[in-house]
XYZ file of C-alpha atoms in Angstrom:
620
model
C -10.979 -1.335 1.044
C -13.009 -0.368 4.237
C -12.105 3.081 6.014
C -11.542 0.666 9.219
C -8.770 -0.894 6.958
C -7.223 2.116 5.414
C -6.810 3.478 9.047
C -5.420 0.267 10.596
C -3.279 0.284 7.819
C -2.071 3.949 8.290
C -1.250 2.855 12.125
C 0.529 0.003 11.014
C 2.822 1.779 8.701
C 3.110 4.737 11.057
C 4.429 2.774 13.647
C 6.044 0.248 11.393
C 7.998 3.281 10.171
C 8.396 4.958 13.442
C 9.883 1.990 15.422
C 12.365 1.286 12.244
C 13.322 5.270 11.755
C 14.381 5.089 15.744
C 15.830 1.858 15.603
C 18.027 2.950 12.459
C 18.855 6.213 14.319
C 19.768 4.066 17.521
C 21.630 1.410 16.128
C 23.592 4.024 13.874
C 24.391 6.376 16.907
C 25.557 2.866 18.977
C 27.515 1.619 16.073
C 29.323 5.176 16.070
C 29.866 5.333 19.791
C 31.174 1.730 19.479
C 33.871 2.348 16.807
C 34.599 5.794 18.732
C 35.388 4.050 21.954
C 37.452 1.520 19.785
C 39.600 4.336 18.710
C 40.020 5.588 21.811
C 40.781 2.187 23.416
C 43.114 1.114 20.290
C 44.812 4.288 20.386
C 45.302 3.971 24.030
C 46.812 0.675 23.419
C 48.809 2.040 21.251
C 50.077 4.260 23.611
C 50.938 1.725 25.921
C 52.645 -0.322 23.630
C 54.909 2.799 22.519
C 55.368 3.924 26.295
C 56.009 0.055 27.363
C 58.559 -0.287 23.875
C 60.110 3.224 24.948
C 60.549 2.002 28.221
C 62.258 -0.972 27.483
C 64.602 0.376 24.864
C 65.757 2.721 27.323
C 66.153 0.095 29.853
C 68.235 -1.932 27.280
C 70.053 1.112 26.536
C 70.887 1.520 30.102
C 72.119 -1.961 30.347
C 74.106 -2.192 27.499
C 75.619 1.472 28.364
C 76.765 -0.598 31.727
C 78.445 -3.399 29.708
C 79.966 -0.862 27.327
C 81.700 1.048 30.397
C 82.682 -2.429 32.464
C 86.132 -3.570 32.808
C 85.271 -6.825 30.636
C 84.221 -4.316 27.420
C 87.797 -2.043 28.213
C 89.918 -5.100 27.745
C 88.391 -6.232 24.981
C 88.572 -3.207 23.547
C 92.329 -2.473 24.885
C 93.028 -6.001 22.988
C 91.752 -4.702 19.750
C 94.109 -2.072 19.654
C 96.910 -4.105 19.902
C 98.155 -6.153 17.415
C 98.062 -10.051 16.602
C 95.570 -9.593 19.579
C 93.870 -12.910 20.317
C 90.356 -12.997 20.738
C 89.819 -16.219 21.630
C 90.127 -15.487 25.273
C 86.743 -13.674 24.945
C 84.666 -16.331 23.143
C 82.142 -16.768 26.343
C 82.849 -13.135 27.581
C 79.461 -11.576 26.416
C 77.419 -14.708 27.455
C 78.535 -13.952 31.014
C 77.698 -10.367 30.657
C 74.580 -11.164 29.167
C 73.345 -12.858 31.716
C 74.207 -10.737 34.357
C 72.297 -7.938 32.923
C 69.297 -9.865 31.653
C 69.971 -9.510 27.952
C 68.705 -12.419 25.643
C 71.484 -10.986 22.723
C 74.603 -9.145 23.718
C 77.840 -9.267 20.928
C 81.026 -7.394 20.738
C 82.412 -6.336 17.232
C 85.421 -4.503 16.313
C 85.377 -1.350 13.870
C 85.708 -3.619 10.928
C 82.073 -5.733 11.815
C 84.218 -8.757 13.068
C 82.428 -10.936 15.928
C 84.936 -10.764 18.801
C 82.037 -12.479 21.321
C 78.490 -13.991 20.880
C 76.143 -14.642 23.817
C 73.305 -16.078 21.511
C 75.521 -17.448 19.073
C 78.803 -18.252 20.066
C 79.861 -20.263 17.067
C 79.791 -16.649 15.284
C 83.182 -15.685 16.395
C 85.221 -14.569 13.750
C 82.284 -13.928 11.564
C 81.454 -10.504 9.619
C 78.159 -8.936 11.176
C 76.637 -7.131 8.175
C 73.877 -5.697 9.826
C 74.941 -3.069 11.826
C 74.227 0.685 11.433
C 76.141 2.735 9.259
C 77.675 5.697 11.311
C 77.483 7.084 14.369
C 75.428 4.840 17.121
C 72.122 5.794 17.367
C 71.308 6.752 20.869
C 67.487 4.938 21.545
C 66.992 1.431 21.301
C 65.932 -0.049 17.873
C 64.237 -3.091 16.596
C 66.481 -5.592 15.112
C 66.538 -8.989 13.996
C 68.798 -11.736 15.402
C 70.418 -14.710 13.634
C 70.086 -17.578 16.068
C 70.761 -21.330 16.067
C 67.639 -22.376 15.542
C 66.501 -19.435 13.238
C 66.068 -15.735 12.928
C 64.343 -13.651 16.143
C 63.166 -10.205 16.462
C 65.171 -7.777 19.395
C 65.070 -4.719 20.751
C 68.900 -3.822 20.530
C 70.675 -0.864 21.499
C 74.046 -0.187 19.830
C 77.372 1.471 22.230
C 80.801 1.851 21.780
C 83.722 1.559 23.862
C 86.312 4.054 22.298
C 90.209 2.660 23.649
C 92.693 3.741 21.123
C 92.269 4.110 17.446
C 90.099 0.643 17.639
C 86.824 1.637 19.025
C 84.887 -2.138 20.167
C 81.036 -1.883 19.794
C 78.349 -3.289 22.175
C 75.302 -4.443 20.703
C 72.606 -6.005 23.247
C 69.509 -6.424 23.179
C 65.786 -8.506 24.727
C 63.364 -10.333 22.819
C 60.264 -9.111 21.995
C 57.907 -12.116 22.934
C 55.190 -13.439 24.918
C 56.499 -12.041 28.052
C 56.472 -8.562 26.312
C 52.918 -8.183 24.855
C 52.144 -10.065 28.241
C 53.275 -7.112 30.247
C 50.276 -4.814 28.590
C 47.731 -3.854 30.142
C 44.749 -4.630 28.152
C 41.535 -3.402 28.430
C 38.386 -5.913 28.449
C 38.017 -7.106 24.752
C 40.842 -6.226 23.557
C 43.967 -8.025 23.153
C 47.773 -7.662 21.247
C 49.702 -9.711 18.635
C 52.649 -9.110 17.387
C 54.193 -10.197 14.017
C 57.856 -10.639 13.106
C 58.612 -9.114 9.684
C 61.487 -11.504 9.026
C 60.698 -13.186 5.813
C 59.128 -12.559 2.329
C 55.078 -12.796 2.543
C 52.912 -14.434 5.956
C 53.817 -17.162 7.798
C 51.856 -17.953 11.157
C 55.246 -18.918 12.708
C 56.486 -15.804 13.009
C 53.065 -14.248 14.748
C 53.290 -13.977 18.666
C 50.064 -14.222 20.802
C 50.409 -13.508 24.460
C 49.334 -16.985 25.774
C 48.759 -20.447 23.654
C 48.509 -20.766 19.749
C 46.776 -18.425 17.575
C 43.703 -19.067 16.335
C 42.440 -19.125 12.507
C 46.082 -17.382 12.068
C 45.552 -17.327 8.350
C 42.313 -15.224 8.671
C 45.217 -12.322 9.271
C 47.412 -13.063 5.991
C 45.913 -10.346 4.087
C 45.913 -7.738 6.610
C 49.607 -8.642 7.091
C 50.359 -9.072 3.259
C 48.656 -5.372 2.874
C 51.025 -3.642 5.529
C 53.854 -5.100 4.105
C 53.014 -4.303 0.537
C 51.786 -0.455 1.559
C 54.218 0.553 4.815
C 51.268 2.098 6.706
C 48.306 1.435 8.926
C 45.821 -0.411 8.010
C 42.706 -1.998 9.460
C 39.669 -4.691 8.551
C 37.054 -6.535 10.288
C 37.779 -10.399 11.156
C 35.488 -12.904 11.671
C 37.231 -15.337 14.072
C 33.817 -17.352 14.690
C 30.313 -16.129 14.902
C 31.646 -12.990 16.969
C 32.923 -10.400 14.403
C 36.318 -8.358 16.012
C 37.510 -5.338 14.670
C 41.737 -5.645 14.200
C 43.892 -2.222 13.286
C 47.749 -3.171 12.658
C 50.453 -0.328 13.514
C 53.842 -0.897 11.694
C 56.931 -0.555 13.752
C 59.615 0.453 11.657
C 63.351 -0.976 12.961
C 66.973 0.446 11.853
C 67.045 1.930 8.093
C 63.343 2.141 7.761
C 62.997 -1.584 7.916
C 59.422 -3.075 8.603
C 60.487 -5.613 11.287
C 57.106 -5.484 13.504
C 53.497 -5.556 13.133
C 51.303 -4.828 16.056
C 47.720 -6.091 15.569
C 45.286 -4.563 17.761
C 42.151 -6.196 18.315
C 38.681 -5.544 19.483
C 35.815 -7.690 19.936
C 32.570 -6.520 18.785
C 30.910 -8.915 21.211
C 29.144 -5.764 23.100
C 28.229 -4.098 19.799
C 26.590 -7.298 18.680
C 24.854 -7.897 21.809
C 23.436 -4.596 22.019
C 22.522 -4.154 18.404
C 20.653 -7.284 18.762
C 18.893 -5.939 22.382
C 18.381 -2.902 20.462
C 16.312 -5.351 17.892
C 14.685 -7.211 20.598
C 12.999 -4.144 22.207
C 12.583 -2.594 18.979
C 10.443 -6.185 18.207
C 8.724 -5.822 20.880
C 8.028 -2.303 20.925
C 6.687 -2.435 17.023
C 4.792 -5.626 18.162
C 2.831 -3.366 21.095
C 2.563 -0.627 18.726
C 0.699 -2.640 15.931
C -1.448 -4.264 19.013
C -2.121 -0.564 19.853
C -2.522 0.618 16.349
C -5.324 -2.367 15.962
C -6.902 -0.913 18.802
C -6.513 2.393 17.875
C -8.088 1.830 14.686
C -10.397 -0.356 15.748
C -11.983 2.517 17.878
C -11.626 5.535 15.526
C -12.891 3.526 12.644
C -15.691 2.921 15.046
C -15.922 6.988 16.150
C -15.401 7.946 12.690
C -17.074 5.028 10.399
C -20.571 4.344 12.639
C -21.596 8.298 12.118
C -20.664 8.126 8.042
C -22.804 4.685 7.979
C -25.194 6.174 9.699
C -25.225 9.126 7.309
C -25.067 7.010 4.025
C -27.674 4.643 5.778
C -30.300 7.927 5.772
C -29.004 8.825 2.425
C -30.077 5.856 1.127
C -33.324 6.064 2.699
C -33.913 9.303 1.682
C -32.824 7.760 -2.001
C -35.363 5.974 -1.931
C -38.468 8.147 -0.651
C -38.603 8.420 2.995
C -37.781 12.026 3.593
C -38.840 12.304 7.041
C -35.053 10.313 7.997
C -33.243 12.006 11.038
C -29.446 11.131 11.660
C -28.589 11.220 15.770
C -26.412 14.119 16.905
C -23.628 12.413 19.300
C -21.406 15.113 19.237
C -20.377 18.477 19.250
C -17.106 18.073 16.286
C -17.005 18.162 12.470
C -19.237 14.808 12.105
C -21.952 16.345 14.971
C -22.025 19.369 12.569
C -22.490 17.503 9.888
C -24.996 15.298 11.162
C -26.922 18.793 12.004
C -26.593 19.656 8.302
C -28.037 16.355 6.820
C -30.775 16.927 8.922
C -31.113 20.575 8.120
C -30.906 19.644 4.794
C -34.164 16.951 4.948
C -36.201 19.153 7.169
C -35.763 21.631 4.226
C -36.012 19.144 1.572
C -39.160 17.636 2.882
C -40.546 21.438 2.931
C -39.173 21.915 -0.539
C -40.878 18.603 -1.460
C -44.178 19.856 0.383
C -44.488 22.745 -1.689
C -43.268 21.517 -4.767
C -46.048 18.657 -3.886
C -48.570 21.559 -3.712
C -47.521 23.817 -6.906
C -47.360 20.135 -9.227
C -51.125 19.572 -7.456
C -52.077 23.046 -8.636
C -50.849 22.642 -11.747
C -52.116 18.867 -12.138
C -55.502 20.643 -11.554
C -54.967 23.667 -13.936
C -53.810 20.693 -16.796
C -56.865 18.551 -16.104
C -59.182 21.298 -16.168
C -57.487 22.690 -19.599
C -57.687 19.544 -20.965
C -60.882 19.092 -19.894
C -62.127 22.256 -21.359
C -60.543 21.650 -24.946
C -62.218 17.562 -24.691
C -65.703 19.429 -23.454
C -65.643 22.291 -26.275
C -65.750 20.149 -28.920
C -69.419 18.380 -28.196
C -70.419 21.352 -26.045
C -70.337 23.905 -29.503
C -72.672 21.211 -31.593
C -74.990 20.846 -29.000
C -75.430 24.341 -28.601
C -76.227 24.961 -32.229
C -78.487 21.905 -32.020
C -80.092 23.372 -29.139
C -80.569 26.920 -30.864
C -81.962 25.320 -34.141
C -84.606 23.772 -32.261
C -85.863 26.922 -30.467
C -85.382 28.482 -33.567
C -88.029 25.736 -35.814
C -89.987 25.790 -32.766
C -90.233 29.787 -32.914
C -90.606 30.108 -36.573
C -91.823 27.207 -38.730
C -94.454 25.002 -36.222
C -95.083 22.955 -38.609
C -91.263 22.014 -39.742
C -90.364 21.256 -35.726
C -90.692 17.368 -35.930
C -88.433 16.547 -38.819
C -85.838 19.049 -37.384
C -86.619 17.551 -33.870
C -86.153 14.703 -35.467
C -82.383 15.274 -36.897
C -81.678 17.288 -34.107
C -82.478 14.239 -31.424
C -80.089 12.374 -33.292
C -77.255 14.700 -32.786
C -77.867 15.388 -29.537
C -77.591 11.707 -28.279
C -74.334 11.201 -30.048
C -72.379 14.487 -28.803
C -74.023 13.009 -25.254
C -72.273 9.868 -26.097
C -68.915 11.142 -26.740
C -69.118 13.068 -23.561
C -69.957 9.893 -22.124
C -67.205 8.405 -23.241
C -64.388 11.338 -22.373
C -65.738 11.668 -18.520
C -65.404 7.548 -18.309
C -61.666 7.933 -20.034
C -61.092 10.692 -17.167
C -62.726 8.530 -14.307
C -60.727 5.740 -15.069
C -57.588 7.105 -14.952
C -58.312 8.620 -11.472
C -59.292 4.917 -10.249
C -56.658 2.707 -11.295
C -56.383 0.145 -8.649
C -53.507 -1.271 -6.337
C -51.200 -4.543 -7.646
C -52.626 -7.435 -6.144
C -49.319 -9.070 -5.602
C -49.006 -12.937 -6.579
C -46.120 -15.172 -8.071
C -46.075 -14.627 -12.089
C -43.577 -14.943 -15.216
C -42.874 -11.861 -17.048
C -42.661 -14.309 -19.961
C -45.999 -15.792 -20.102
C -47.796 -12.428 -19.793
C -45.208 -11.218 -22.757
C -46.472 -14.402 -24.784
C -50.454 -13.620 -23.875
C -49.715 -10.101 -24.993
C -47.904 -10.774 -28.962
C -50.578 -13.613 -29.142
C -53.475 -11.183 -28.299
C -52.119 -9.041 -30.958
C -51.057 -11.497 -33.602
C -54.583 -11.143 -35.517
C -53.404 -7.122 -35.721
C -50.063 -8.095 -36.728
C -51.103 -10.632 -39.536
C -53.837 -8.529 -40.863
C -51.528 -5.755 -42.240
C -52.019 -6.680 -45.896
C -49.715 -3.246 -46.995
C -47.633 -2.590 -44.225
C -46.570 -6.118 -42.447
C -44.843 -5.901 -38.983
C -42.455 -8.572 -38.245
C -42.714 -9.144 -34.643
C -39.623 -11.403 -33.016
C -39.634 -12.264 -29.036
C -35.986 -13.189 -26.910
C -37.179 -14.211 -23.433
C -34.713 -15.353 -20.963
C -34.864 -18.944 -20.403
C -33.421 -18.866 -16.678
C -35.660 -16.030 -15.933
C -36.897 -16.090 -11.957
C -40.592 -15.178 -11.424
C -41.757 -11.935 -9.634
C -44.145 -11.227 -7.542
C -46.594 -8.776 -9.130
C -50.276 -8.186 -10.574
C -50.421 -10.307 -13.812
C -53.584 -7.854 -14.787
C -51.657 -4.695 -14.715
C -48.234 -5.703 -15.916
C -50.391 -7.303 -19.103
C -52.574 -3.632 -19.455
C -49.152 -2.097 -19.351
C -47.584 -3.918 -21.797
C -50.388 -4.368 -24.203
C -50.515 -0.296 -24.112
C -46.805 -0.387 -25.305
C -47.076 -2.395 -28.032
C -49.669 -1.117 -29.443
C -48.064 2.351 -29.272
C -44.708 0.954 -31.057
C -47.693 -0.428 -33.614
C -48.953 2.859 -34.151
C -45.975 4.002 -34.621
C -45.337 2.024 -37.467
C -48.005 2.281 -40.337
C -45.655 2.128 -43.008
C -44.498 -1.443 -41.589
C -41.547 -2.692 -39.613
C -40.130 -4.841 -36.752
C -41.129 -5.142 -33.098
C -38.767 -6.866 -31.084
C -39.184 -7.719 -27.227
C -37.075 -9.335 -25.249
C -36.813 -10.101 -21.210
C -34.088 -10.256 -18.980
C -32.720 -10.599 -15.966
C -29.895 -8.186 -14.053
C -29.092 -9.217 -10.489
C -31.971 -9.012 -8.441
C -34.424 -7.227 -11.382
C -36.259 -8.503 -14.225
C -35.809 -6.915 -17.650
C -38.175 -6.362 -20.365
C -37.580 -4.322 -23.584
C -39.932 -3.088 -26.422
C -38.478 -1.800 -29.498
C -39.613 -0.742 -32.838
C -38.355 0.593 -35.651
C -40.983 3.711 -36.375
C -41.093 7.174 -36.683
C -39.242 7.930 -33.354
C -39.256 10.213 -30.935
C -37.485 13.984 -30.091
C -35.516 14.513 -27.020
C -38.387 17.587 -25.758
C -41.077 14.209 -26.785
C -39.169 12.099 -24.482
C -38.787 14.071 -21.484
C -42.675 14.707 -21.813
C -43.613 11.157 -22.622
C -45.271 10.279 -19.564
C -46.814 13.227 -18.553
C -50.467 13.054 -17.824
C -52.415 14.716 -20.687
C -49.720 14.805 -23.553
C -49.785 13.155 -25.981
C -48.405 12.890 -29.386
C -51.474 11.806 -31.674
C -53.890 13.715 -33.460
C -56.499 12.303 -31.443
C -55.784 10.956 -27.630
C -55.969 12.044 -24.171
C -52.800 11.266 -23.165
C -53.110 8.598 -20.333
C -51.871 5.593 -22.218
C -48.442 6.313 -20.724
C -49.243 8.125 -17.740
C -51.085 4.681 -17.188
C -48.210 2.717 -17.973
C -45.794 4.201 -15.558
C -48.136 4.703 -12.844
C -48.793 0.650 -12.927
C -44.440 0.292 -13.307
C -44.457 2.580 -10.459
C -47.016 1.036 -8.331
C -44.756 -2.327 -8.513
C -41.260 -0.338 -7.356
C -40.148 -0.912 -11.131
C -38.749 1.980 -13.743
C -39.354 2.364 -17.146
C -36.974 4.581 -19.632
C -37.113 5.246 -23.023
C -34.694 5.663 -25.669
C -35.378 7.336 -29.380
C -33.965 9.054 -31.768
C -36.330 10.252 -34.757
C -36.776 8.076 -37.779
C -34.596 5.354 -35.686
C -37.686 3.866 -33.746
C -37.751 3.770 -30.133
C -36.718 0.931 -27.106
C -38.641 0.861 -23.951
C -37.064 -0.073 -20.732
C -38.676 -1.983 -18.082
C -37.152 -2.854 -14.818
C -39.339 -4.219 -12.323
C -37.760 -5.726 -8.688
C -38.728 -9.210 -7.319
C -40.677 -8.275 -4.571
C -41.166 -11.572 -2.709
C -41.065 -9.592 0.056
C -44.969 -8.407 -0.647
C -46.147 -11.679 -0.939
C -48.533 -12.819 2.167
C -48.480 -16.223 1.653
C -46.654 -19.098 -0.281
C -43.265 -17.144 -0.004
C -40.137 -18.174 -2.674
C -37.330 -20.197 -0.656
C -33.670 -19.705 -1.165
C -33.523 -21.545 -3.864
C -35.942 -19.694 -6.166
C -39.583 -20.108 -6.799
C -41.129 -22.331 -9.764
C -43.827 -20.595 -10.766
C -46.448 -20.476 -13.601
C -48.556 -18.194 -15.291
C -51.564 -20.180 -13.890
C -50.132 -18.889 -10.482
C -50.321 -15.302 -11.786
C -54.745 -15.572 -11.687
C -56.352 -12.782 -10.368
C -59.743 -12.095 -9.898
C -59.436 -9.424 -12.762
C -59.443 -11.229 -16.152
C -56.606 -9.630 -18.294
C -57.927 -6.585 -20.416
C -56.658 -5.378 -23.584
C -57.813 -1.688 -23.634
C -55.931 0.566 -25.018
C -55.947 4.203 -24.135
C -53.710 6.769 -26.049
């Protein structure tokens, strides 16, 4: 992955993360403000409903206090004292009274629970009233449920007595608790009031009072009502009467001898929540939708501020890699990547300095190695001629008349130390004219195949030490461009090294290849092999393993390797033979004329001519 990339995609997340850590923090803070103001509206509601429920018991109280002390509740209560009293004279009594002070129940019982008079229920005369509280009158208003005609009902009663005599008459009226009740709330905006009547065993939607029309989805609140009923205490859950989620919290009101008669349900639509929350996720959107925009920018630019001066730095790295040492980076700022610009460049100015000098003490000590190894190549004929030399003054001195036989001998030496002087300066003057690759199209494995068939007269006249000699060329191989004379002088000098190397008999293997853009070749045999302090000194100029060489086979081989922007390596081990690598690059770039296209070239080893006909000397 790019640096552009790993920065755009450290934006990304930082924003990604940034926009969704404030939008978690936002919504969580809303959703808590939200639920806080519910509490405070709910219990407000609550309030209301307990000041509005207060206020209407006592205003039942009140009236049914005024009935108790009339002159209608006196006689009926002067009538109960007296005996074989009949009530029947009072049968529509309390509906009269009722009405006159607004009361939907109002009934007048005797000490013993007998119905003297029934304004909701007339027909009840006579009958036992089971229901009433045990002892002394409670002095509020309480919640009590109604037998009716047409079914049960839920009141708000309040309970006085009218003490005449030894037969005390009681007064129990009372108002519905209805519509018209929950109506009379003031609600705040989302929030509304039901109320259910506790009057049977389990839920039924019949007995649930909304303030206007039919409930909705009543069912939805069966087990929040089956809950309060089963536990006697608040209790709360989120419904979902469509789309729009509401938040309902019940309150039990508790009527005479702890009896759970009422259920207020207190709800709360979460219609501003959820529009919020999702505005919330709308600007959050868009914000995180600007802030990857931004971060692409963002990126975009410091990859560019950052990234174009490390290019630019690898860029001259690589050129320096590869030889050009006089590479300068540009300076473009004054921060971290200005300074180290400044130090890459520092450090080629002294590197090319270091290289000058190092260029200087390897030419000094180039020179002190060739003229060594020119004195120890010179000694050797230089000592014989001398003698030859002295023994002539010498005959010439003393014995006249001996002078032309040893003149004779002596002439004879003389010419052949001359010759292998000859023959040392030429090895010398060669090396220091090897000429430049005349670059043309050629196939590494037609100059392999000249090279083992030049040599297969060598190979097949070893009558006591054969050489098996196997060849795996590439069949796909690409042709290079390169000098066909060279490349073949190189690799004649190898194998006849791995040869050498070999009098006791063996194998020579070599094979070509071909590794992305470079051609392979490898030369192995399996002779006497080489130490690690051998290798590392292989291709010096002047050293050289044999008894008798100069040491330029080689030096010769790498120079011509070199000269063609190739590499050779070596591998060996002693006793386990030794490989020679060869990598040489395509090239096509050098060629003048007659350029490969895209495709690849076809070339032959006829195209590989030069005006040098390949050589086979060996130097080593």
């Amino acid at each position: 992955m790019s640096f552009g990339r790993k920065l755009l995609l450290v934006f990304a997340l930082t924003v990604f993360l940034s926009v969704g850590a404030v939008t978690w923090i936002v919504s969580a803070v809303t959703r808590r403000a939200f639920e806080r103001a519910n509490e405070d509206q709910t219990a407000s509601l609550i309030a209301q409903f307990r000041r509005e429920f207060s206020r209407r018991g006592d205003e039942v109280a009140h009236r049914v206090e005024t009935i108790a002390s009339g002159e209608a509740a006196t006689r009926m209560a002067l009538a109960a004292n007296r005996d074989g009293a009949d009530y029947g004279a009072f049968v529509n009594e309390a509906k009269a009274l009722a009405d006159n002070q607004q009361l939907d129940f109002l009934e007048f019982v005797d000490k013993r629970g007998t119905i003297l008079s029934s304004a909701q229920w007339p027909a009840k005369f006579g009958y036992k009233d089971n229901s009433l509280p045990a002892g002394a009158p409670p002095k509020r208003a309480f919640l009590r449920q109604e037998e009716l005609p047409d079914g049960a009902a839920l009141g708000l009663s309040a309970l006085r007595e009218v003490e005449v005599g030894d037969q005390p008459v009681g007064v129990i009226g009372g108002r519905r608790l209805d519509k018209e009740f929950l109506g009379s709330l003031e609600l705040p905006a989302g929030m509304r009031a039901m109320l259910y009547r506790n009057l049977a065993k389990g839920f039924s939607s019949q007995l649930l009072i909304v303030p206007s029309g039919a409930p909705r989805q009543p069912n939805l609140l069966a087990p929040l009502i089956e809950q309060v009923q089963q536990q006697r205490q608040e209790a709360s859950t989120l419904l979902h009467w469509s789309d729009d989620a509401a938040d309902d919290e019940s309150i039990p009101l508790s009527g005479q001898d702890e009896q759970l008669l009422g259920i207020l349900l207190v709800g709360n639509t979460r219609r501003p929540y959820v529009e919020l929350r999702t505005r919330i996720r709308s600007a959050a959107l868009l914000v995180g939708s600007a802030g990857i925009v931004l971060a692409i920018l963002f990126s975009g630019w410091a990859a560019a501020r950052v990234t174009r001066p490390v290019e630019q730095l690898a860029g001259a790295a690589r050129e320096v890699a590869s030889g050009n040492w006089n590479t300068k980076v540009p300076v473009n700022s004054a921060d971290e990547l200005g300074a180290l610009a400044e130090s890459f460049n520092r450090m080629t100015k002294e590197l090319l300095e270091q290289r000058e000098q190092l260029v200087q003490s390897e030419r000094v000590a180039a020179w002190r190695e060739l003229a060594r190894r020119l004195a120890h190549e010179l000694k050797n004929p230089l000592f014989p001629l001398q003698l030859t030399v002295e023994n002539l003054v010498r005959a010439r001195e003393q014995s006249p008349e001996q002078f032309d036989e040893v003149f004779r001998e002596s002439s004879s030496t003389l010419l052949a130390e001359v010759a292998n002087l000859k023959q040392i300066i030429s090895r010398f003057s060669e090396f220091s004219r090897m000429p430049q690759p005349q670059f043309q199209r050629v196939q590494l494995n037609e100059i392999v195949q000249n090279v083992v068939r030049l040599l297969q007269a060598q190979l097949n006249s070893r009558e006591n030490a054969p050489i098996e000699c196997s060849l795996e060329l590439a069949e796909a191989l690409e042709p290079i461009a390169a000098d066909a004379e060279l490349l073949h002088r190189a690799f004649f000098n190898l194998v006849v090294n791995a040869l050498d190397a070999m009098p006791q008999g063996g194998a020579l293997s070599v094979r070509t290849s071909q590794s992305g853009n470079r051609a392979m070749v490898e030369i192995s045999d399996t002779g006497t092999g080489l130490t690690a302090e051998e290798c590392e000194r292989l291709f010096t100029p002047y050293y050289t393993s044999k008894a008798h060489g100069t040491g330029l086979g080689l030096a010769i081989v790498q120079s011509v390797i070199s000269d063609h922007g190739g590499r050779i390596s070596v591998r060996s081990e002693p006793r386990n033979g030794t490989t020679f690598t060869i990598e040489l690059p395509r090239n096509w770039d050098k060629l003048e004329w007659d350029k490969p296209e895209a495709g690849g070239p076809s070339s032959a080893g006829s195209s590989a001519s030069s005006s040098r006909a390949p050589g086979s000397t060996v130097i080593g």
